Amino acid sequence: MRETIRTVQERVSDMLTLEALEAAGYKSYPNTLSRFALYGMEKRIEDQFGTKYFIHVEVFGPFPHQDPESNNFDVAVQFIDNYDDVRPTVNMNYLDDEDTTIEDIEEFFERAWGFLNCPYYERNEDA
């Protein structure tokens, strides 16, 4: 069982909820890519060299069969490729389930960014 490092209680506190997103540093914004979303949330992923990318979360209300207090989320990221001078962009969505945590999502996108050898979205002047 993979729950040996983190307890189930710690994992539940990081589950994908509005409260957990806010606690992890995601900021709300009114403009979304979907006309059905209630609003969006975004987090800048950066290190000492600059901004790597942004994680975008579209927040939707509950489906008819769900608890009316629940929300649904569409999580996506956009990377810039570092191929020649073309610099194409890559859009990637993370399809979550009820056990998905914010940490799962952020770790996945960090691995993908490194694996694809993507450049920084924006580099610090002194880096």
XYZ file of N, CA and C in Angstrom:
381
model
N 0.840 -1.181 0.000
C 0.000 0.000 0.000
C 0.881 1.239 0.000
N 0.551 2.220 -0.855
C 1.390 3.399 -1.048
C 1.194 4.464 0.028
N 0.312 4.249 0.978
C 0.034 5.240 2.016
C 1.025 5.149 3.167
N 2.167 4.533 2.973
C 3.108 4.380 4.072
C 3.807 5.686 4.424
N 4.066 6.546 3.469
C 4.767 7.799 3.733
C 3.824 8.839 4.314
N 2.677 8.975 3.742
C 1.699 9.956 4.207
C 0.487 9.225 4.748
N -0.053 9.695 5.830
C -1.249 9.074 6.382
C -2.456 9.438 5.531
N -3.494 8.658 5.662
C -4.723 8.933 4.910
C -5.276 10.298 5.302
N -5.196 10.667 6.568
C -5.704 11.964 7.013
C -4.949 13.111 6.348
N -3.623 13.016 6.244
C -2.848 14.061 5.572
C -3.253 14.154 4.111
N -3.473 13.014 3.495
C -3.836 12.995 2.086
C -5.207 13.617 1.871
N -6.170 13.326 2.719
C -7.507 13.885 2.582
C -7.466 15.398 2.714
N -6.606 15.925 3.571
C -6.545 17.374 3.739
C -5.998 18.069 2.497
N -5.319 17.338 1.613
C -4.775 17.904 0.380
C -5.643 17.609 -0.839
N -6.785 16.953 -0.647
C -7.641 16.593 -1.771
C -8.030 17.845 -2.540
N -8.436 17.663 -3.738
C -8.762 18.773 -4.617
C -10.083 19.406 -4.183
N -9.972 20.472 -3.403
C -11.117 21.253 -2.939
C -10.758 22.721 -3.094
N -11.758 23.578 -3.034
C -11.488 25.016 -3.097
C -10.575 25.454 -1.960
N -10.827 24.947 -0.764
C -10.021 25.321 0.395
C -8.570 24.884 0.225
N -8.376 23.661 -0.275
C -7.018 23.157 -0.472
C -6.294 23.938 -1.572
N -7.009 24.303 -2.638
C -6.388 25.101 -3.694
C -5.939 26.457 -3.161
N -6.799 27.117 -2.397
C -6.434 28.413 -1.817
C -5.250 28.279 -0.863
N -5.244 27.235 -0.038
C -4.148 27.013 0.905
C -2.834 26.735 0.183
N -2.910 26.157 -1.022
C -1.710 25.842 -1.798
C -1.235 27.024 -2.640
N -1.911 28.164 -2.530
C -1.451 29.355 -3.231
C -2.130 29.667 -4.546
N -3.214 28.995 -4.859
C -3.945 29.288 -6.091
C -4.790 30.539 -5.892
N -4.775 31.419 -6.886
C -5.507 32.690 -6.837
C -6.683 32.638 -7.803
N -7.798 33.209 -7.395
C -9.001 33.249 -8.233
C -8.893 34.332 -9.296
N -9.515 34.087 -10.433
C -9.646 35.095 -11.471
C -10.990 34.882 -12.165
N -11.634 35.959 -12.615
C -12.991 35.842 -13.173
C -13.048 35.287 -14.589
N -12.068 35.565 -15.402
C -12.112 35.133 -16.795
C -11.680 33.677 -16.909
N -12.496 32.883 -17.582
C -12.174 31.474 -17.752
C -12.216 31.113 -19.224
N -11.697 29.948 -19.527
C -11.720 29.454 -20.904
C -13.053 28.799 -21.241
N -13.827 28.470 -20.226
C -15.111 27.808 -20.433
C -16.253 28.725 -20.012
N -17.265 28.798 -20.825
C -18.409 29.629 -20.456
C -19.257 28.974 -19.373
N -18.987 27.701 -19.075
C -19.743 26.996 -18.048
C -19.054 27.023 -16.681
N -17.803 27.433 -16.640
C -17.078 27.482 -15.369
C -17.580 28.639 -14.517
N -17.564 28.439 -13.211
C -17.938 29.506 -12.292
C -16.854 30.581 -12.260
N -15.603 30.148 -12.222
C -14.442 31.031 -12.253
C -13.197 30.173 -12.401
N -12.067 30.805 -12.507
C -10.814 30.090 -12.632
C -9.906 30.354 -11.447
N -8.904 29.495 -11.294
C -7.866 29.688 -10.293
C -6.537 29.388 -10.982
N -5.481 30.000 -10.490
C -4.192 29.842 -11.148
C -3.076 29.934 -10.117
N -2.005 29.189 -10.390
C -0.817 29.263 -9.548
C 0.411 29.367 -10.437
N 1.274 30.308 -10.105
C 2.540 30.476 -10.808
C 3.546 29.506 -10.189
N 4.160 28.677 -11.024
C 5.168 27.735 -10.550
C 6.533 28.331 -10.901
N 7.299 28.616 -9.876
C 8.573 29.301 -10.094
C 9.652 28.766 -9.159
N 10.875 29.070 -9.504
C 12.020 28.775 -8.654
C 12.957 29.972 -8.693
N 14.184 29.796 -8.238
C 15.117 30.925 -8.166
C 15.497 31.482 -9.538
N 15.240 30.730 -10.618
C 15.611 31.190 -11.954
C 14.482 31.925 -12.673
N 13.252 31.748 -12.209
C 12.132 32.429 -12.840
C 10.856 31.613 -12.803
N 9.918 32.009 -13.663
C 8.621 31.339 -13.749
C 8.711 30.207 -14.761
N 8.381 29.002 -14.317
C 8.407 27.844 -15.204
C 7.128 27.775 -16.044
N 5.997 27.848 -15.364
C 4.686 27.715 -16.020
C 3.610 28.089 -15.018
N 2.369 28.088 -15.463
C 1.205 28.346 -14.613
C 0.298 27.127 -14.657
N -0.263 26.769 -13.523
C -1.288 25.726 -13.486
C -2.637 26.443 -13.412
N -3.532 26.094 -14.329
C -4.858 26.706 -14.408
C -5.911 25.701 -13.934
N -6.858 26.177 -13.163
C -7.953 25.333 -12.684
C -9.270 26.040 -13.006
N -10.112 25.375 -13.764
C -11.455 25.874 -14.024
C -12.366 25.251 -12.970
N -13.151 26.072 -12.289
C -14.024 25.600 -11.214
C -15.464 25.547 -11.727
N -16.064 24.370 -11.613
C -17.443 24.144 -12.045
C -18.295 23.764 -10.849
N -19.577 23.990 -10.953
C -20.508 23.561 -9.915
C -20.699 22.060 -9.957
N -21.544 21.547 -9.064
C -21.753 20.096 -9.005
C -22.602 19.586 -10.169
N -22.373 18.326 -10.515
C -23.255 17.642 -11.458
C -24.548 17.303 -10.718
N -25.649 17.039 -11.435
C -26.935 16.783 -10.761
C -26.893 15.658 -9.722
N -26.059 14.644 -9.939
C -26.019 13.504 -9.011
C -25.077 13.742 -7.823
N -24.403 14.891 -7.758
C -23.423 15.162 -6.711
C -24.006 16.011 -5.584
N -23.283 16.015 -4.487
C -23.604 16.868 -3.354
C -23.665 18.312 -3.854
N -24.724 19.070 -3.540
C -24.835 20.449 -4.035
C -23.744 21.388 -3.515
N -23.022 20.980 -2.498
C -21.932 21.796 -1.960
C -20.595 21.480 -2.619
N -20.552 20.493 -3.497
C -19.284 20.083 -4.103
C -18.982 20.889 -5.360
N -17.755 20.803 -5.804
C -17.311 21.445 -7.045
C -16.583 20.426 -7.895
N -16.466 20.724 -9.169
C -15.678 19.929 -10.099
C -14.602 20.831 -10.678
N -13.494 20.211 -11.073
C -12.345 20.990 -11.502
C -11.787 20.449 -12.808
N -11.336 21.363 -13.650
C -10.613 21.025 -14.867
C -9.236 21.649 -14.712
N -8.218 20.813 -14.619
C -6.859 21.279 -14.330
C -6.019 21.172 -15.596
N -5.328 22.260 -15.947
C -4.546 22.278 -17.182
C -3.280 23.105 -17.008
N -2.358 22.862 -17.920
C -1.120 23.628 -17.958
C -0.741 23.818 -19.423
N 0.024 24.855 -19.698
C 0.524 25.093 -21.056
C 2.022 25.295 -20.968
N 2.765 24.483 -21.698
C 4.221 24.606 -21.763
C 4.615 25.164 -23.121
N 5.722 25.877 -23.147
C 6.322 26.319 -24.403
C 7.431 25.339 -24.719
N 7.436 24.810 -25.932
C 8.479 23.873 -26.325
C 9.728 24.648 -26.724
N 10.860 24.011 -26.619
C 12.142 24.656 -26.868
C 12.762 24.158 -28.173
N 11.935 23.904 -29.178
C 12.409 23.328 -30.421
C 12.680 24.425 -31.449
N 13.935 24.577 -31.819
C 14.359 25.586 -32.795
C 13.755 26.952 -32.476
N 13.359 27.663 -33.517
C 12.766 28.982 -33.341
C 11.238 28.951 -33.404
N 10.672 27.771 -33.592
C 9.235 27.655 -33.756
C 8.515 27.909 -32.435
N 9.025 27.382 -31.337
C 8.478 27.518 -29.987
C 6.983 27.190 -29.915
N 6.602 25.979 -30.336
C 5.186 25.607 -30.236
C 4.769 25.468 -28.774
N 3.491 25.566 -28.537
C 2.981 25.382 -27.184
C 2.328 24.006 -27.072
N 2.344 23.483 -25.864
C 1.760 22.186 -25.573
C 0.736 22.382 -24.461
N -0.509 22.042 -24.721
C -1.552 22.090 -23.697
C -1.720 20.697 -23.106
N -1.843 20.632 -21.787
C -1.963 19.348 -21.111
C -3.029 19.460 -20.011
N -3.966 18.514 -20.002
C -4.995 18.467 -18.956
C -4.712 17.301 -18.025
N -4.999 17.499 -16.747
C -4.868 16.447 -15.747
C -6.272 15.991 -15.392
N -6.572 14.725 -15.654
C -7.890 14.187 -15.364
C -7.852 13.569 -13.971
N -8.488 14.252 -13.037
C -8.431 13.826 -11.643
C -9.559 12.867 -11.292
N -9.412 12.226 -10.146
C -10.491 11.429 -9.581
C -10.674 11.846 -8.125
N -11.518 11.157 -7.408
C -11.819 11.587 -6.041
C -10.637 11.468 -5.087
N -9.602 10.731 -5.459
C -8.425 10.587 -4.600
C -7.275 11.517 -4.984
N -7.447 12.303 -6.016
C -6.380 13.182 -6.484
C -6.119 14.294 -5.477
N -4.841 14.559 -5.253
C -4.462 15.667 -4.382
C -3.782 16.749 -5.219
N -3.692 17.914 -4.655
C -2.983 19.007 -5.309
C -1.518 18.623 -5.513
N -0.964 17.952 -4.525
C 0.425 17.504 -4.629
C 0.613 16.559 -5.819
N -0.333 15.642 -6.047
C -0.271 14.733 -7.204
C -0.183 15.527 -8.503
N -1.050 16.517 -8.626
C -1.123 17.324 -9.844
C 0.164 18.121 -10.046
N 0.610 18.800 -9.014
C 1.813 19.632 -9.132
C 3.051 18.784 -9.413
N 3.162 17.618 -8.779
C 4.308 16.743 -9.048
C 4.285 16.220 -10.478
N 3.106 15.886 -10.984
C 3.007 15.395 -12.357
C 3.449 16.458 -13.355
N 2.928 17.676 -13.205
C 3.288 18.732 -14.145
C 4.766 19.087 -14.038
N 5.338 19.019 -12.874
C 6.775 19.297 -12.721
C 7.603 18.233 -13.442
N 7.213 16.972 -13.308
C 7.916 15.900 -14.027
C 7.778 16.087 -15.541
N 6.571 16.433 -15.999
C 6.345 16.623 -17.435
C 7.177 17.781 -17.965
N 7.234 18.887 -17.231
C 8.012 20.057 -17.653
C 9.492 19.686 -17.788
N 9.998 18.954 -16.811
C 11.398 18.523 -16.868
C 11.646 17.517 -17.967
N 10.750 16.545 -18.132
C 10.908 15.520 -19.151
C 10.895 16.121 -20.554
N 10.039 17.100 -20.767
C 9.945 17.748 -22.078
C 11.050 18.776 -22.305
N 11.816 19.046 -21.249
C 12.919 20.012 -21.330
C 12.419 21.374 -21.825
N 11.328 21.812 -21.243
C 10.729 23.076 -21.653
C 11.504 24.256 -21.079
N 11.520 25.361 -21.789
C 12.177 26.554 -21.268
C 11.289 27.241 -20.226
N 11.865 28.167 -19.525
C 11.106 28.964 -18.565
C 10.130 29.868 -19.308
N 8.966 30.057 -18.732
C 7.997 31.017 -19.265
C 8.582 32.414 -19.194
N 9.272 32.669 -18.083
C 9.890 33.981 -17.864
C 11.077 33.788 -16.921
N 12.251 34.258 -17.325
C 13.448 34.110 -16.495
C 13.709 35.393 -15.726
N 14.226 35.229 -14.511
C 14.628 36.399 -13.721
C 15.790 37.090 -14.399
N 15.870 38.375 -14.272
C 16.933 39.161 -14.921
C 18.313 38.749 -14.425
N 18.434 38.427 -13.159
C 19.741 38.109 -12.591
C 20.067 36.606 -12.644
N 19.194 35.787 -13.246
C 19.426 34.344 -13.291
C 20.185 33.936 -14.538
